[in-house]
Coordinates of C-alpha atoms in Angstrom, one line a residue:
M619 CA -22.0 -43.8 -13.5
K620 CA -23.7 -40.6 -14.7
S621 CA -24.1 -39.5 -11.0
K622 CA -20.4 -40.2 -10.3
L623 CA -19.3 -38.4 -13.4
L624 CA -21.4 -35.4 -12.6
G625 CA -20.1 -35.4 -9.1
S626 CA -16.5 -35.4 -10.4
I627 CA -17.2 -32.5 -12.7
V628 CA -18.8 -30.5 -9.9
S629 CA -15.8 -31.2 -7.6
A630 CA -13.3 -30.2 -10.2
T631 CA -15.2 -27.0 -10.9
L632 CA -15.3 -26.2 -7.2
A633 CA -11.6 -26.8 -6.9
L634 CA -10.8 -24.6 -9.9
T635 CA -13.1 -21.9 -8.4
A636 CA -11.4 -22.1 -5.0
S637 CA -8.0 -21.9 -6.7
A638 CA -9.0 -18.9 -8.6
T639 CA -10.3 -17.3 -5.4
L640 CA -7.0 -17.9 -3.6
A641 CA -4.9 -16.4 -6.4
G642 CA -4.3 -12.7 -6.0
P643 CA -3.7 -10.1 -8.7
L644 CA 0.1 -10.6 -8.5
E645 CA -0.2 -14.4 -8.9
D646 CA -2.5 -13.8 -11.9
R647 CA 0.1 -11.5 -13.5
I648 CA 2.9 -14.1 -12.9
A649 CA 0.7 -16.8 -14.4
A650 CA 0.2 -14.6 -17.5
G651 CA 3.9 -14.3 -17.9
E652 CA 4.1 -10.7 -16.7
P653 CA 7.0 -9.4 -14.6
I654 CA 6.7 -8.4 -10.9
R655 CA 6.5 -4.6 -10.8
L656 CA 8.8 -3.5 -7.9
G657 CA 7.9 0.0 -6.7
F658 CA 10.4 2.1 -4.8
A659 CA 11.5 5.7 -4.3
A660 CA 15.0 7.4 -4.4
A661 CA 15.7 6.9 -0.7
A662 CA 19.4 5.8 -0.5
P663 CA 20.7 3.7 1.1
W664 CA 17.4 1.9 1.6
A665 CA 16.4 1.8 -2.0
H666 CA 17.3 3.9 -5.0
P667 CA 17.6 3.6 -8.8
G668 CA 20.8 2.9 -10.6
E669 CA 21.4 2.8 -14.4
N670 CA 18.1 2.1 -16.2
N671 CA 16.3 2.2 -12.9
E672 CA 18.2 -0.8 -11.6
P673 CA 16.9 -1.5 -8.0
L674 CA 19.7 -0.7 -5.6
G675 CA 19.9 -0.4 -1.8
F676 CA 19.6 -3.0 0.9
V677 CA 15.8 -3.3 1.0
N678 CA 15.7 -3.9 -2.7
Q679 CA 18.6 -6.4 -2.5
I680 CA 16.8 -8.4 0.3
T681 CA 13.6 -8.3 -1.6
L682 CA 15.1 -9.4 -4.9
D683 CA 17.0 -12.3 -3.1
L684 CA 13.8 -13.5 -1.4
L685 CA 11.8 -13.3 -4.7
A686 CA 14.6 -15.3 -6.3
R687 CA 14.4 -18.0 -3.6
M688 CA 10.7 -18.2 -4.5
G689 CA 11.7 -18.7 -8.2
H690 CA 10.8 -15.2 -9.4
T691 CA 13.5 -13.3 -11.3
E692 CA 11.4 -11.3 -13.9
I693 CA 11.3 -7.9 -12.2
E694 CA 10.2 -4.5 -13.6
P695 CA 11.5 -1.6 -11.5
V696 CA 9.1 1.3 -11.1
V697 CA 10.4 4.5 -9.4
T698 CA 8.1 7.0 -7.8
D699 CA 8.0 9.6 -5.1
W700 CA 7.9 8.2 -1.6
A701 CA 4.4 9.6 -1.0
G702 CA 3.2 7.8 -4.1
L703 CA 4.3 4.3 -3.1
I704 CA 1.2 3.2 -1.2
P705 CA -1.2 4.8 -3.6
S706 CA 0.6 3.1 -6.5
L707 CA 0.3 -0.3 -4.8
M708 CA -3.4 0.2 -4.0
A709 CA -4.2 1.4 -7.6
G710 CA -2.5 -1.7 -9.1
R711 CA 0.3 0.2 -10.8
V712 CA 3.0 -1.8 -8.8
D713 CA 2.9 -5.2 -7.2
V714 CA 5.4 -4.9 -4.3
I715 CA 6.8 -1.8 -2.6
T716 CA 10.1 -1.4 -0.8
G717 CA 12.2 1.7 0.0
G718 CA 12.6 1.2 3.8
M719 CA 9.0 1.4 4.7
Y720 CA 8.3 1.1 8.5
I721 CA 5.5 -1.1 9.7
L722 CA 3.0 1.5 11.1
G723 CA -0.5 1.0 12.3
S724 CA -1.6 3.8 9.9
R725 CA -0.1 1.9 7.0
C726 CA -1.3 -1.5 8.1
A727 CA -4.8 -0.1 7.7
N728 CA -4.3 0.1 3.9
I729 CA -1.6 -2.4 2.9
D730 CA -0.2 -5.7 4.2
F731 CA 3.4 -6.1 5.2
S732 CA 5.8 -9.0 5.2
E733 CA 7.5 -10.0 8.5
P734 CA 10.2 -7.5 9.5
I735 CA 13.5 -7.5 7.6
G736 CA 15.3 -5.0 9.9
Q737 CA 15.0 -2.7 12.8
F738 CA 16.0 1.0 12.6
G739 CA 15.8 4.3 14.4
N740 CA 15.6 7.9 13.2
A741 CA 17.9 10.9 13.4
F742 CA 18.3 14.5 12.2
I743 CA 20.6 16.3 9.9
V744 CA 21.8 19.7 11.3
P745 CA 24.4 22.3 10.4
D746 CA 27.9 21.3 11.5
G747 CA 28.3 21.6 15.2
N748 CA 24.5 21.5 15.8
P749 CA 24.4 25.2 16.8
G750 CA 20.8 24.8 18.1
G751 CA 21.7 21.9 20.3
L752 CA 18.7 20.0 18.9
Q753 CA 18.7 16.2 19.5
T754 CA 15.0 15.3 19.9
Y755 CA 11.5 16.2 18.8
E756 CA 11.0 17.8 22.3
D757 CA 14.0 20.0 21.6
I758 CA 12.5 21.1 18.3
K759 CA 9.2 21.8 19.8
N760 CA 10.7 23.8 22.7
A761 CA 12.9 25.8 20.4
G762 CA 10.0 26.7 18.1
V763 CA 12.1 26.0 14.9
T764 CA 11.1 24.6 11.6
M765 CA 11.8 20.9 10.9
A766 CA 12.0 19.6 7.3
A767 CA 10.9 16.1 6.6
V768 CA 9.8 13.9 3.7
A769 CA 6.1 13.8 3.1
G770 CA 4.8 10.4 4.1
Y771 CA 7.8 9.6 6.4
V772 CA 7.0 8.5 10.0
N773 CA 8.9 11.6 11.2
V774 CA 5.9 13.7 10.4
E775 CA 3.6 11.6 12.6
E776 CA 6.2 11.5 15.4
A777 CA 6.6 15.3 15.3
L778 CA 2.8 15.9 15.5
K779 CA 2.6 13.3 18.3
V780 CA 5.1 15.2 20.4
G781 CA 3.3 18.5 19.8
I782 CA 5.3 20.2 17.0
P783 CA 2.8 22.4 15.2
E784 CA 2.0 21.4 11.6
S785 CA 3.0 24.9 10.5
K786 CA 6.5 24.2 11.8
I787 CA 6.9 21.0 9.7
M788 CA 8.1 21.6 6.2
Q789 CA 7.0 18.5 4.1
L790 CA 9.1 17.8 1.0
P791 CA 9.3 15.1 -1.7
G792 CA 12.6 13.5 -0.7
T793 CA 15.7 13.6 1.5
T794 CA 17.6 15.6 -1.2
E795 CA 15.1 18.4 -0.8
V796 CA 15.3 18.1 3.0
L797 CA 19.1 18.4 2.8
A798 CA 18.7 21.5 0.5
A799 CA 16.3 23.1 3.0
V800 CA 18.7 22.7 5.9
K801 CA 21.7 23.9 3.9
A802 CA 19.8 27.0 2.7
G803 CA 18.6 27.8 6.3
R804 CA 15.0 27.4 5.4
A805 CA 14.7 24.7 8.1
E806 CA 16.9 24.5 11.2
I807 CA 16.8 20.7 11.2
G808 CA 15.9 17.8 8.9
A809 CA 14.2 14.6 10.0
M810 CA 14.7 11.2 8.4
T811 CA 15.9 7.7 9.1
A812 CA 19.2 7.3 10.9
V813 CA 20.9 5.5 8.0
E814 CA 19.9 8.3 5.6
A815 CA 21.0 11.0 8.1
Y816 CA 24.4 9.4 8.6
D817 CA 24.8 8.8 4.9
L818 CA 24.0 12.4 3.9
A819 CA 26.2 13.9 6.7
A820 CA 29.1 11.7 5.6
K821 CA 28.8 12.9 2.0
T822 CA 27.9 16.6 2.6
D823 CA 30.3 19.4 3.7
G824 CA 28.8 21.6 6.4
I825 CA 26.2 19.0 7.5
G826 CA 26.3 16.8 10.6
H827 CA 23.8 14.4 12.2
T828 CA 22.3 13.7 15.6
D829 CA 22.6 10.4 17.5
T830 CA 19.7 8.0 16.9
N831 CA 20.0 6.8 20.5
A832 CA 19.0 10.2 21.8
L833 CA 15.5 9.5 20.7
P834 CA 13.1 7.5 22.8
Q835 CA 12.5 3.8 22.2
W836 CA 9.0 4.3 20.7
T837 CA 10.6 6.0 17.7
F838 CA 12.5 2.8 16.7
N839 CA 10.7 0.8 14.0
W840 CA 10.7 -2.4 12.0
V841 CA 11.1 -2.3 8.2
A842 CA 9.2 -4.6 5.9
V843 CA 8.1 -5.1 2.3
G844 CA 4.6 -4.0 1.3
F845 CA 2.0 -6.0 -0.6
H846 CA -1.6 -5.5 -1.8
P847 CA -4.1 -7.0 0.6
E848 CA -5.4 -9.3 -2.1
D849 CA -2.0 -10.9 -2.5
D850 CA -2.1 -12.6 0.9
Q851 CA -0.9 -16.0 -0.4
F852 CA 2.0 -14.5 -2.2
R853 CA 3.0 -12.5 0.9
A854 CA 2.8 -15.8 2.9
D855 CA 5.1 -17.5 0.4
F856 CA 7.5 -14.5 0.7
N857 CA 7.5 -14.8 4.5
A858 CA 8.2 -18.5 4.1
A859 CA 11.4 -17.7 2.1
M860 CA 12.8 -15.7 5.0
P861 CA 14.1 -18.3 7.4
G862 CA 17.7 -19.2 6.7
Y863 CA 18.2 -15.9 4.7
I864 CA 17.4 -12.9 7.0
G865 CA 20.6 -12.3 9.1
S866 CA 22.6 -14.9 7.2
D867 CA 26.2 -14.4 6.2
D868 CA 25.1 -14.4 2.6
M869 CA 22.6 -11.6 3.2
L870 CA 24.9 -9.5 5.4
S871 CA 27.7 -9.7 2.9
K872 CA 25.5 -8.2 0.2
V873 CA 23.9 -5.4 2.2
E874 CA 26.8 -4.1 4.2
Q875 CA 27.8 -1.8 1.3
W876 CA 24.5 0.1 2.1
D877 CA 25.2 0.3 5.9
Y878 CA 22.9 -2.5 7.0
L879 CA 24.6 -3.9 10.1
P880 CA 24.2 -7.1 12.0
S881 CA 22.6 -5.0 14.8
N882 CA 19.8 -4.2 12.4
V883 CA 18.7 -7.8 12.0
P884 CA 15.3 -8.2 13.6
G885 CA 15.1 -10.3 16.8
D886 CA 13.2 -13.6 16.9
D887 CA 10.4 -11.9 18.8
A888 CA 9.9 -9.2 16.1
S889 CA 6.6 -9.6 14.2
M890 CA 4.5 -7.7 11.7
E891 CA 1.4 -8.3 13.9
W892 CA 3.1 -6.6 16.9
A893 CA 4.4 -3.7 14.9
C894 CA 1.0 -3.0 13.3
A895 CA -0.6 -2.9 16.8
N896 CA 2.1 -0.9 18.5
R897 CA 3.7 1.5 16.0

């Protein structure tokens, strides 16, 4: 009897230890009654703060809906600069990051991503009429002009890959600053995601945009939600909440106000693993 009792105690202890090992920092916070800290930058229409930092934008909407499907509705919004999102996640200041973050190999080396929630391309903002005739990174390199971009955006990597000198890339905190640089003539062109470029051009006199389809296929990317590597189980549960929601009429009806279109829904063959290895 003593042997059986001791064995039961050891088994129970091992089970508790294994459970504690599987639980990541976010699950520990939730178990302690703490809210999920949602980190995002002011990057409309992907994600941006409303009144009292209310999480707006289609990536935030999708993330909040998926968390709700998991049973999590206690959310604390945390707004930071785009370049501070990954450092904030790694330092434990936020639990989940959104904001339209592309799945890139350079980012996969530091954080873990959910499965894709959308596919998007990039574009440029230019003075009305595009006087320089600039449509691609190659055009920018050949013209020798200055390109403004958001620090930490994929556009910086893409420009360097094509051969644009770092001295010709003006890195700024956000798309508002990129727009200001182009309007003031400090940069001839501004690089960003296509949805941001189209949105800014529609709202700003004297500013137009290029066609995302003028860029090569390798510049098109998949967007996902970022998690701390220690929260692998929570990320798996988040992925498990996606089927039946991503691309559904319910989702599309909520996000169309932020220019997420049915054509942006990722295909069945899209995967985080492929994007990490190829982007």
